[in-house]
Coordinates of N, CA, C and O and ligand atoms in Angstrom, one line a residue:
M1 N 158.2 -0.9 186.4 CA 159.0 -0.2 187.3 C 159.2 -0.9 188.6 O 160.3 -1.1 189.1
K2 N 158.1 -1.4 189.1 CA 158.1 -2.2 190.4 C 159.0 -3.4 190.2 O 159.7 -3.8 191.1
A3 N 158.8 -4.1 189.1 CA 159.5 -5.4 188.9 C 161.0 -5.1 188.8 O 161.8 -5.9 189.3
W4 N 161.4 -3.9 188.3 CA 162.8 -3.6 188.2 C 163.4 -3.4 189.6 O 164.5 -3.9 189.9
W5 N 162.6 -2.8 190.5 CA 163.1 -2.6 191.9 C 163.2 -4.0 192.6 O 164.1 -4.2 193.3
L6 N 162.2 -4.8 192.3 CA 162.2 -6.2 192.9 C 163.5 -6.9 192.5 O 164.2 -7.5 193.4
C7 N 163.8 -6.9 191.3 CA 165.0 -7.5 190.8 C 166.3 -7.0 191.5 O 167.2 -7.7 191.9
L8 N 166.3 -5.7 191.6 CA 167.5 -5.1 192.3 C 167.6 -5.6 193.7 O 168.6 -5.9 194.2
L9 N 166.4 -5.6 194.4 CA 166.4 -6.1 195.8 C 166.9 -7.5 195.9 O 167.7 -7.9 196.8
L10 N 166.4 -8.4 195.0 CA 166.7 -9.8 195.0 C 168.2 -9.9 194.7 O 168.9 -10.7 195.4
A11 N 168.7 -9.2 193.8 CA 170.1 -9.3 193.4 C 171.0 -8.9 194.6 O 172.0 -9.5 194.9
S12 N 170.6 -7.8 195.3 CA 171.5 -7.4 196.4 C 171.4 -8.4 197.6 O 172.3 -8.6 198.3
A13 N 170.2 -8.9 197.8 CA 170.0 -9.9 198.8 C 170.9 -11.2 198.5 O 171.5 -11.7 199.4
A14 N 170.9 -11.5 197.3 CA 171.7 -12.7 196.9 C 173.2 -12.5 197.1 O 173.9 -13.5 197.3
Q15 N 173.6 -11.3 197.1 CA 175.1 -11.0 197.3 C 175.4 -10.9 198.8 O 176.6 -10.8 199.1
A16 N 174.4 -10.8 199.7 CA 174.7 -10.6 201.1 C 175.0 -11.9 201.7 O 174.2 -12.4 202.6
D17 N 176.1 -12.5 201.4 CA 176.5 -13.8 201.9 C 176.8 -13.7 203.4 O 177.4 -12.7 203.8
E18 N 176.5 -14.8 204.1 CA 177.0 -14.8 205.5 C 177.6 -16.2 205.7 O 177.1 -17.2 205.3
V19 N 178.8 -16.2 206.4 CA 179.5 -17.4 206.6 C 179.9 -17.4 208.1 O 180.2 -16.4 208.7
R20 N 179.9 -18.6 208.7 CA 180.2 -18.7 210.1 C 181.6 -19.4 210.3 O 181.9 -20.3 209.6
I21 N 182.3 -18.9 211.2 CA 183.5 -19.6 211.7 C 183.3 -20.0 213.1 O 183.0 -19.2 214.0
D22 N 183.5 -21.3 213.4 CA 183.3 -21.8 214.7 C 184.6 -21.9 215.5 O 185.6 -22.3 214.9
I23 N 184.5 -21.5 216.7 CA 185.7 -21.6 217.6 C 185.5 -22.8 218.6 O 184.6 -22.7 219.4
T24 N 186.2 -23.8 218.4 CA 186.1 -25.0 219.2 C 187.5 -25.6 219.5 O 188.3 -25.8 218.6
G25 N 187.7 -25.8 220.8 CA 189.0 -26.4 221.2 C 190.2 -25.5 220.8 O 191.2 -26.1 220.3
F26 N 190.1 -24.2 221.0 CA 191.2 -23.3 220.6 C 191.5 -23.3 219.2 O 192.7 -23.1 218.8
M27 N 190.5 -23.6 218.3 CA 190.8 -23.7 216.9 C 189.6 -22.9 216.2 O 188.5 -23.0 216.6
F28 N 190.0 -22.3 215.0 CA 189.0 -21.6 214.2 C 188.7 -22.6 213.0 O 189.6 -23.2 212.4
A29 N 187.5 -22.8 212.7 CA 187.1 -23.6 211.6 C 185.9 -23.1 210.9 O 184.9 -22.6 211.5
P30 N 185.8 -23.1 209.5 CA 186.9 -23.6 208.6 C 188.1 -22.7 208.6 O 188.0 -21.5 208.9
Q31 N 189.2 -23.3 208.3 CA 190.5 -22.6 208.3 C 191.4 -23.1 207.2 O 191.7 -24.3 207.2
P32 N 191.9 -22.3 206.3 CA 191.4 -20.9 206.1 C 190.0 -20.8 205.5 O 189.5 -21.9 205.1
L33 N 189.5 -19.6 205.4 CA 188.2 -19.4 204.8 C 188.3 -18.6 203.5 O 189.0 -17.5 203.6
D34 N 187.7 -19.0 202.5 CA 187.6 -18.2 201.2 C 186.2 -17.7 201.0 O 185.3 -18.5 201.0
V35 N 186.1 -16.4 200.9 CA 184.7 -15.8 200.7 C 184.8 -14.7 199.6 O 185.9 -14.1 199.4
P36 N 183.7 -14.4 198.9 CA 183.7 -13.3 198.0 C 183.5 -12.0 198.8 O 183.0 -12.0 199.9
V37 N 183.9 -10.9 198.1 CA 183.8 -9.6 198.7 C 182.3 -9.3 199.1 O 181.4 -9.7 198.4
G38 N 182.1 -8.7 200.2 CA 180.8 -8.4 200.7 C 180.2 -9.4 201.7 O 179.1 -9.2 202.2
T39 N 181.0 -10.4 201.9 CA 180.5 -11.5 202.8 C 180.7 -11.0 204.3 O 181.7 -10.4 204.7
T40 N 179.6 -11.3 205.1 CA 179.7 -11.1 206.5 C 180.1 -12.4 207.2 O 179.5 -13.4 207.0
V41 N 181.2 -12.3 207.9 CA 181.7 -13.5 208.6 C 181.4 -13.3 210.1 O 181.6 -12.3 210.7
T42 N 180.8 -14.4 210.6 CA 180.4 -14.4 212.1 C 181.2 -15.5 212.8 O 181.1 -16.6 212.4
W43 N 182.0 -15.1 213.8 CA 182.7 -16.0 214.6 C 181.8 -16.4 215.8 O 181.2 -15.5 216.4
V44 N 181.7 -17.7 216.1 CA 180.9 -18.1 217.3 C 181.8 -18.9 218.2 O 182.5 -19.9 217.8
N45 N 181.9 -18.5 219.5 CA 182.7 -19.2 220.4 C 182.0 -20.4 221.1 O 181.0 -20.1 221.8
H46 N 182.4 -21.6 220.9 CA 181.8 -22.7 221.5 C 182.6 -23.2 222.7 O 182.2 -24.2 223.3
D47 N 183.7 -22.6 223.0 CA 184.6 -23.0 224.1 C 184.0 -22.5 225.4 O 183.4 -21.5 225.5
P48 N 184.4 -23.2 226.5 CA 183.9 -22.7 227.9 C 184.8 -21.6 228.4 O 184.7 -21.2 229.6
I49 N 185.7 -21.0 227.6 CA 186.5 -19.9 228.1 C 186.4 -18.8 227.0 O 186.1 -19.1 225.9
P50 N 186.7 -17.6 227.4 CA 186.6 -16.4 226.5 C 187.7 -16.4 225.4 O 188.8 -16.8 225.6
H51 N 187.3 -16.0 224.2 CA 188.3 -15.7 223.1 C 187.9 -14.4 222.5 O 186.8 -13.9 222.7
T52 N 188.9 -13.8 221.8 CA 188.6 -12.6 221.0 C 189.0 -12.8 219.6 O 189.7 -13.8 219.2
I53 N 188.6 -11.9 218.7 CA 188.9 -12.0 217.3 C 189.6 -10.6 217.0 O 188.9 -9.6 217.0
A54 N 190.9 -10.6 216.7 CA 191.6 -9.4 216.3 C 192.3 -9.5 215.0 O 193.0 -10.5 214.8
Q55 N 192.0 -8.6 214.1 CA 192.7 -8.7 212.8 C 194.1 -8.1 213.0 O 194.3 -7.1 213.7
S56 N 195.0 -8.7 212.3 CA 196.5 -8.5 212.5 C 196.8 -7.0 212.2 O 197.8 -6.5 212.8
S57 N 196.2 -6.4 211.2 CA 196.5 -5.0 210.9 C 195.4 -4.1 211.4 O 195.1 -3.0 210.8
H58 N 194.7 -4.4 212.5 CA 193.8 -3.6 213.2 C 192.5 -3.2 212.4 O 191.9 -2.2 212.6
L59 N 192.1 -4.1 211.5 CA 190.9 -3.8 210.7 C 189.7 -4.0 211.6 O 188.7 -3.2 211.5
F60 N 189.7 -4.9 212.5 CA 188.6 -5.1 213.4 C 189.2 -5.8 214.7 O 190.2 -6.5 214.6
R61 N 188.4 -5.7 215.8 CA 188.8 -6.4 217.0 C 187.6 -6.5 217.9 O 186.9 -5.6 218.1
S62 N 187.3 -7.7 218.3 CA 186.1 -8.0 219.1 C 186.4 -7.8 220.5 O 187.5 -7.7 221.0
A63 N 185.3 -7.7 221.3 CA 185.4 -7.8 222.7 C 185.6 -9.3 223.1 O 185.6 -10.1 222.2
A64 N 185.8 -9.6 224.3 CA 186.0 -11.0 224.7 C 184.6 -11.7 224.5 O 183.6 -11.2 224.9
L65 N 184.7 -12.8 223.8 CA 183.4 -13.6 223.6 C 183.3 -14.7 224.6 O 184.2 -15.6 224.6
D66 N 182.3 -14.7 225.3 CA 182.0 -15.8 226.2 C 181.4 -16.9 225.4 O 181.1 -16.8 224.2
T67 N 181.1 -18.0 226.1 CA 180.5 -19.2 225.4 C 179.2 -18.8 224.7 O 178.4 -18.1 225.3
D68 N 179.2 -19.2 223.4 CA 178.0 -18.9 222.5 C 177.9 -17.4 222.1 O 177.0 -17.1 221.4
D69 N 178.8 -16.6 222.5 CA 178.8 -15.2 222.0 C 179.4 -15.2 220.6 O 180.1 -16.1 220.2
R70 N 179.0 -14.2 219.8 CA 179.4 -14.1 218.4 C 179.9 -12.7 218.1 O 179.5 -11.7 218.7
F71 N 180.7 -12.6 217.0 CA 181.2 -11.4 216.5 C 181.2 -11.4 215.0 O 181.5 -12.4 214.4
S72 N 180.7 -10.3 214.4 CA 180.6 -10.3 212.9 C 181.4 -9.2 212.3 O 181.5 -8.1 212.9
F73 N 181.9 -9.4 211.1 CA 182.6 -8.4 210.3 C 182.3 -8.6 208.9 O 182.3 -9.8 208.4
T74 N 182.0 -7.5 208.1 CA 181.7 -7.6 206.7 C 183.0 -7.2 205.9 O 183.5 -6.1 206.1
F75 N 183.5 -8.1 205.1 CA 184.7 -7.8 204.3 C 184.3 -7.1 203.0 O 183.6 -7.7 202.2
T76 N 184.7 -5.9 202.9 CA 184.3 -5.1 201.7 C 185.4 -4.9 200.7 O 185.2 -4.3 199.6
T77 N 186.6 -5.4 201.0 CA 187.7 -5.3 200.0 C 188.4 -6.7 199.9 O 188.5 -7.4 200.9
P78 N 188.9 -7.0 198.7 CA 189.6 -8.2 198.5 C 190.9 -8.2 199.2 O 191.5 -7.2 199.5
G79 N 191.4 -9.4 199.5 CA 192.7 -9.5 200.2 C 192.8 -10.7 201.1 O 191.9 -11.5 201.2
T80 N 193.9 -10.8 201.7 CA 194.2 -11.9 202.7 C 194.2 -11.2 204.1 O 195.0 -10.3 204.3
F81 N 193.3 -11.7 204.9 CA 193.2 -11.1 206.2 C 193.5 -12.1 207.3 O 192.8 -13.1 207.5
Q82 N 194.5 -11.8 208.1 CA 194.9 -12.7 209.2 C 194.3 -12.2 210.5 O 194.3 -10.9 210.7
Y83 N 193.9 -13.1 211.4 CA 193.4 -12.7 212.6 C 193.8 -13.6 213.7 O 194.4 -14.7 213.4
F84 N 193.7 -13.2 214.9 CA 194.1 -14.1 216.0 C 193.3 -13.8 217.3 O 192.5 -12.8 217.3
C85 N 193.5 -14.6 218.3 CA 192.9 -14.4 219.6 C 193.8 -13.6 220.5 O 195.0 -14.1 220.7
T86 N 193.5 -12.5 221.0 CA 194.4 -11.7 221.8 C 194.7 -12.4 223.2 O 195.7 -12.2 223.8
V87 N 193.8 -13.3 223.6 CA 194.0 -14.0 224.9 C 195.0 -15.2 224.6 O 195.8 -15.5 225.5
H88 N 194.9 -15.8 223.5 CA 195.7 -17.0 223.1 C 196.3 -16.7 221.7 O 195.8 -17.2 220.7
P89 N 197.4 -16.0 221.6 CA 197.9 -15.5 220.3 C 198.4 -16.7 219.4 O 198.6 -16.4 218.2
Q90 N 198.5 -17.9 220.0 CA 198.8 -19.0 219.1 C 197.5 -19.4 218.3 O 197.7 -20.2 217.3
M91 N 196.4 -18.9 218.6 CA 195.2 -19.2 217.8 C 195.1 -18.2 216.7 O 194.9 -17.0 216.9
V92 N 195.4 -18.6 215.5 CA 195.4 -17.8 214.3 C 194.5 -18.3 213.2 O 194.3 -19.5 213.2
G93 N 194.1 -17.4 212.4 CA 193.2 -17.8 211.3 C 193.4 -16.8 210.1 O 194.0 -15.7 210.3
T94 N 192.9 -17.2 208.9 CA 193.0 -16.4 207.7 C 191.7 -16.4 207.0 O 191.1 -17.5 206.8
V95 N 191.3 -15.3 206.5 CA 190.2 -15.1 205.6 C 190.7 -14.6 204.3 O 191.3 -13.5 204.2
H96 N 190.5 -15.4 203.2 CA 190.8 -14.9 201.8 C 189.6 -14.3 201.2 O 188.6 -15.0 201.1
V97 N 189.6 -13.0 200.9 CA 188.4 -12.3 200.3 C 188.8 -12.1 198.8 O 189.7 -11.5 198.5
V98 N 187.9 -12.7 198.0 CA 188.2 -12.7 196.5 C 187.1 -11.8 195.9 O 186.0 -11.7 196.3
P99 N 187.5 -11.2 194.7 CA 186.5 -10.4 194.0 C 185.4 -11.2 193.5 O 185.6 -12.4 193.2
R100 N 184.2 -10.6 193.3 CA 183.1 -11.4 192.8 C 183.2 -11.5 191.3 O 183.7 -10.6 190.6
Ligands
CU1 CU1 191.4 -17.4 222.8

């Protein structure tokens, strides 16, 4: 019984992927990003000026991120998700979320 629970825990831990998107020089990288459903994506701002992360259909929106600040979102449904920086709308990115 205990072994069964351990397997379940390990399986769910293995599915809890985390991927980072770096913001450097007004660019998101990697770009675009492909991840499986359930992935937590963390944006990290390396620029000396603030940026935000806003999803184009209002799925999520960060506060202003200062240098080295980060913002995370867990994608729970497949699809193509476009996002941009509300301070610099020319900064755009895409996350492709694919089924497992
Ligand atoms: Cu920006």
